[in-house]
XYZ file of N, CA and C in Angstrom:
270
model
N 28.810 18.704 45.769
C 28.218 19.035 44.500
C 26.701 19.065 44.662
N 26.128 20.169 44.353
C 24.692 20.343 44.460
C 24.063 20.169 43.084
N 23.061 19.349 43.034
C 22.369 19.089 41.774
C 21.145 19.993 41.698
N 21.084 20.804 40.662
C 19.951 21.692 40.463
C 19.110 21.126 39.331
N 17.870 20.822 39.642
C 16.970 20.235 38.670
C 16.214 21.341 37.947
N 16.167 21.247 36.611
C 15.422 22.243 35.845
C 13.936 21.956 35.949
N 13.134 23.010 36.027
C 11.690 22.878 36.091
C 11.150 22.876 34.662
N 10.343 21.852 34.343
C 9.763 21.746 33.007
C 8.641 22.764 32.888
N 8.692 23.584 31.828
C 7.684 24.622 31.649
C 6.906 24.460 30.343
N 7.096 23.366 29.656
C 6.414 23.147 28.379
C 4.994 22.643 28.555
N 4.360 22.269 27.450
C 2.988 21.769 27.507
C 2.913 20.495 28.348
N 1.782 20.314 28.991
C 1.638 19.197 29.916
C 0.236 18.600 29.778
N 0.164 17.284 29.743
C -1.114 16.579 29.727
C -1.133 15.677 30.948
N -2.130 15.858 31.804
C -2.282 15.033 33.001
C -3.486 14.119 32.806
N -3.304 12.863 33.152
C -4.363 11.861 33.010
C -4.575 11.235 34.379
N -5.815 11.222 34.857
C -6.127 10.628 36.150
C -7.402 9.804 35.994
N -7.362 8.549 36.447
C -8.509 7.673 36.284
C -8.797 6.951 37.590
N -10.080 6.864 37.911
C -10.552 6.077 39.041
C -11.684 5.199 38.539
N -12.283 4.433 39.421
C -13.400 3.584 38.995
C -14.594 4.416 38.540
N -14.767 5.582 39.135
C -15.940 6.395 38.835
C -15.755 7.294 37.615
N -14.585 7.858 37.431
C -14.415 8.817 36.329
C -12.970 8.883 35.852
N -12.817 9.486 34.702
C -11.502 9.699 34.102
C -11.375 11.176 33.771
N -10.222 11.754 34.112
C -9.988 13.169 33.855
C -8.717 13.333 33.036
N -8.797 14.121 31.973
C -7.627 14.489 31.187
C -7.516 16.005 31.270
N -6.360 16.484 31.702
C -6.168 17.922 31.902
C -5.024 18.396 31.009
N -5.278 19.433 30.214
C -4.269 20.023 29.339
C -3.795 21.325 29.975
N -2.502 21.436 30.237
C -1.950 22.620 30.900
C -0.870 23.256 30.034
N -0.777 24.560 30.087
C 0.277 25.348 29.435
C 0.425 25.005 27.948
N -0.673 25.001 27.236
C -0.626 24.713 25.802
C -1.088 25.938 25.034
N -0.423 26.214 23.907
C -0.829 27.365 23.100
C -2.132 27.080 22.359
N -2.362 25.829 21.983
C -3.625 25.440 21.380
C -3.987 24.064 21.924
N -5.258 23.791 21.996
C -5.723 22.550 22.574
C -6.245 21.632 21.479
N -6.026 20.321 21.621
C -6.527 19.389 20.614
C -8.050 19.367 20.633
N -8.636 19.162 19.484
C -10.080 19.120 19.361
C -10.477 17.744 18.819
N -10.621 16.752 19.705
C -10.869 15.391 19.219
C -12.230 15.213 18.557
N -13.174 16.098 18.840
C -14.496 15.914 18.249
C -14.559 16.373 16.800
N -13.679 17.270 16.393
C -13.717 17.781 15.034
C -12.663 17.167 14.121
N -11.963 16.165 14.590
C -10.971 15.518 13.731
C -11.687 14.568 12.780
N -11.212 14.452 11.556
C -11.876 13.551 10.618
C -11.662 12.094 11.032
N -12.664 11.281 10.836
C -12.532 9.870 11.181
C -11.650 9.185 10.141
N -10.933 8.150 10.545
C -10.079 7.458 9.582
C -10.915 6.758 8.514
N -10.349 6.648 7.337
C -11.069 5.975 6.259
C -11.090 4.472 6.531
N -12.208 3.832 6.308
C -12.274 2.395 6.564
C -11.412 1.621 5.560
N -10.928 0.479 6.009
C -10.120 -0.370 5.136
C -10.996 -0.877 3.985
N -10.424 -1.028 2.801
C -11.232 -1.518 1.680
C -11.725 -2.940 1.957
N -12.959 -3.195 1.618
C -13.540 -4.520 1.845
C -12.964 -5.492 0.826
N -12.598 -6.655 1.307
C -12.082 -7.650 0.374
C -13.246 -8.394 -0.269
N -13.002 -8.837 -1.486
C -14.020 -9.554 -2.251
C -13.678 -11.033 -2.291
N -14.706 -11.841 -2.316
C -14.528 -13.280 -2.450
C -14.046 -13.570 -3.867
N -12.924 -14.289 -4.036
C -12.425 -14.565 -5.388
C -13.312 -15.542 -6.157
N -14.173 -16.288 -5.473
C -15.038 -17.268 -6.129
C -16.331 -16.609 -6.605
N -17.014 -15.893 -5.703
C -18.333 -15.344 -6.018
C -18.299 -13.882 -6.433
N -17.252 -13.151 -6.044
C -17.183 -11.724 -6.334
C -17.983 -10.883 -5.350
N -18.584 -11.522 -4.345
C -19.344 -10.811 -3.320
C -18.403 -10.266 -2.241
N -18.857 -9.277 -1.468
C -18.023 -8.819 -0.337
C -17.787 -9.979 0.632
N -16.529 -10.185 0.998
C -16.162 -11.315 1.849
C -16.416 -10.976 3.310
N -17.200 -11.809 3.969
C -17.469 -11.613 5.392
C -16.547 -12.477 6.245
N -15.889 -13.449 5.649
C -15.082 -14.407 6.402
C -13.707 -14.556 5.755
N -12.784 -15.164 6.504
C -11.449 -15.428 5.988
C -11.040 -16.827 6.446
N -10.548 -17.621 5.505
C -10.122 -18.988 5.804
C -8.851 -18.925 6.651
N -8.835 -19.512 7.837
C -7.643 -19.433 8.682
C -6.454 -20.217 8.134
N -6.715 -21.213 7.314
C -5.627 -22.029 6.773
C -4.930 -21.348 5.598
N -5.707 -20.817 4.675
C -5.121 -20.220 3.464
C -5.065 -18.701 3.516
N -5.898 -18.087 4.373
C -5.947 -16.626 4.433
C -6.814 -16.017 3.340
N -7.472 -16.839 2.550
C -8.316 -16.349 1.459
C -9.660 -15.856 1.998
N -10.135 -14.723 1.491
C -11.459 -14.253 1.900
C -12.537 -15.039 1.152
N -13.687 -15.236 1.817
C -14.796 -15.904 1.146
C -16.118 -15.363 1.676
N -17.183 -15.566 0.887
C -18.487 -15.006 1.239
C -19.521 -16.069 1.585
N -19.388 -17.256 1.035
C -20.403 -18.289 1.250
C -19.746 -19.607 1.628
N -20.554 -20.530 2.123
C -20.061 -21.846 2.486
C -19.529 -22.583 1.258
N -20.220 -22.443 0.144
C -19.773 -23.114 -1.083
C -18.408 -22.599 -1.535
N -18.187 -21.295 -1.402
C -16.892 -20.719 -1.771
C -15.804 -21.246 -0.837
N -16.118 -21.363 0.449
C -15.154 -21.907 1.403
C -14.787 -23.340 1.038
N -15.789 -24.149 0.712
C -15.516 -25.539 0.354
C -14.659 -25.633 -0.910
N -14.909 -24.763 -1.874
C -14.126 -24.762 -3.100
C -12.680 -24.322 -2.832
N -12.508 -23.317 -1.982
C -11.150 -22.861 -1.629
C -10.377 -23.986 -0.962
N -11.021 -24.684 -0.008
C -10.346 -25.784 0.677
C -10.041 -26.934 -0.277
N -10.947 -27.231 -1.211
C -10.708 -28.307 -2.179
C -9.509 -27.969 -3.060
N -9.433 -26.715 -3.516
C -8.282 -26.294 -4.345
C -6.991 -26.375 -3.534
N -7.055 -25.972 -2.265
C -5.875 -26.025 -1.409
C -5.395 -27.464 -1.238
N -6.334 -28.379 -0.970
C -5.973 -29.788 -0.805
C -5.395 -30.361 -2.091
N -5.966 -29.973 -3.242
C -5.469 -30.455 -4.526
C -4.044 -29.977 -4.769
N -3.791 -28.684 -4.505
C -2.451 -28.139 -4.690
C -1.443 -28.778 -3.737
N -1.881 -29.034 -2.511
C -0.988 -29.664 -1.540
C -0.654 -31.096 -1.954
N -1.657 -31.805 -2.466
C -1.437 -33.177 -2.909
C -0.502 -33.215 -4.126
N -0.684 -32.259 -5.071
C 0.174 -32.205 -6.254
C 1.614 -31.872 -5.870
N 1.805 -30.983 -4.911
C 3.157 -30.619 -4.481
C 3.858 -31.750 -3.771
N 3.127 -32.629 -3.085
C 3.740 -33.762 -2.391
C 4.189 -34.823 -3.379
N 3.455 -34.986 -4.477
C 3.771 -36.029 -5.434
C 4.931 -35.674 -6.352
N 5.333 -34.396 -6.401
C 6.438 -34.024 -7.302
C 7.754 -34.006 -6.571
């Protein structure tokens, strides 16, 4: 039984990289991608600090709440500790 392998004739993208350079080659394509003219993705909406209403630059790793200032962080942690203490006592 002789196995005959079909030759792929569709579009082909070849990628070759070395320490000095990287080459991407597009072969047998009816149209080529244009990465420079594609629109950039829209940025994610900025979250606001629930305490101050300012844009949040940080996120509390324990609660996941966004915050903008040290005072807001301290208030978030105090509320978290209070809620945790109330839940333990019930």
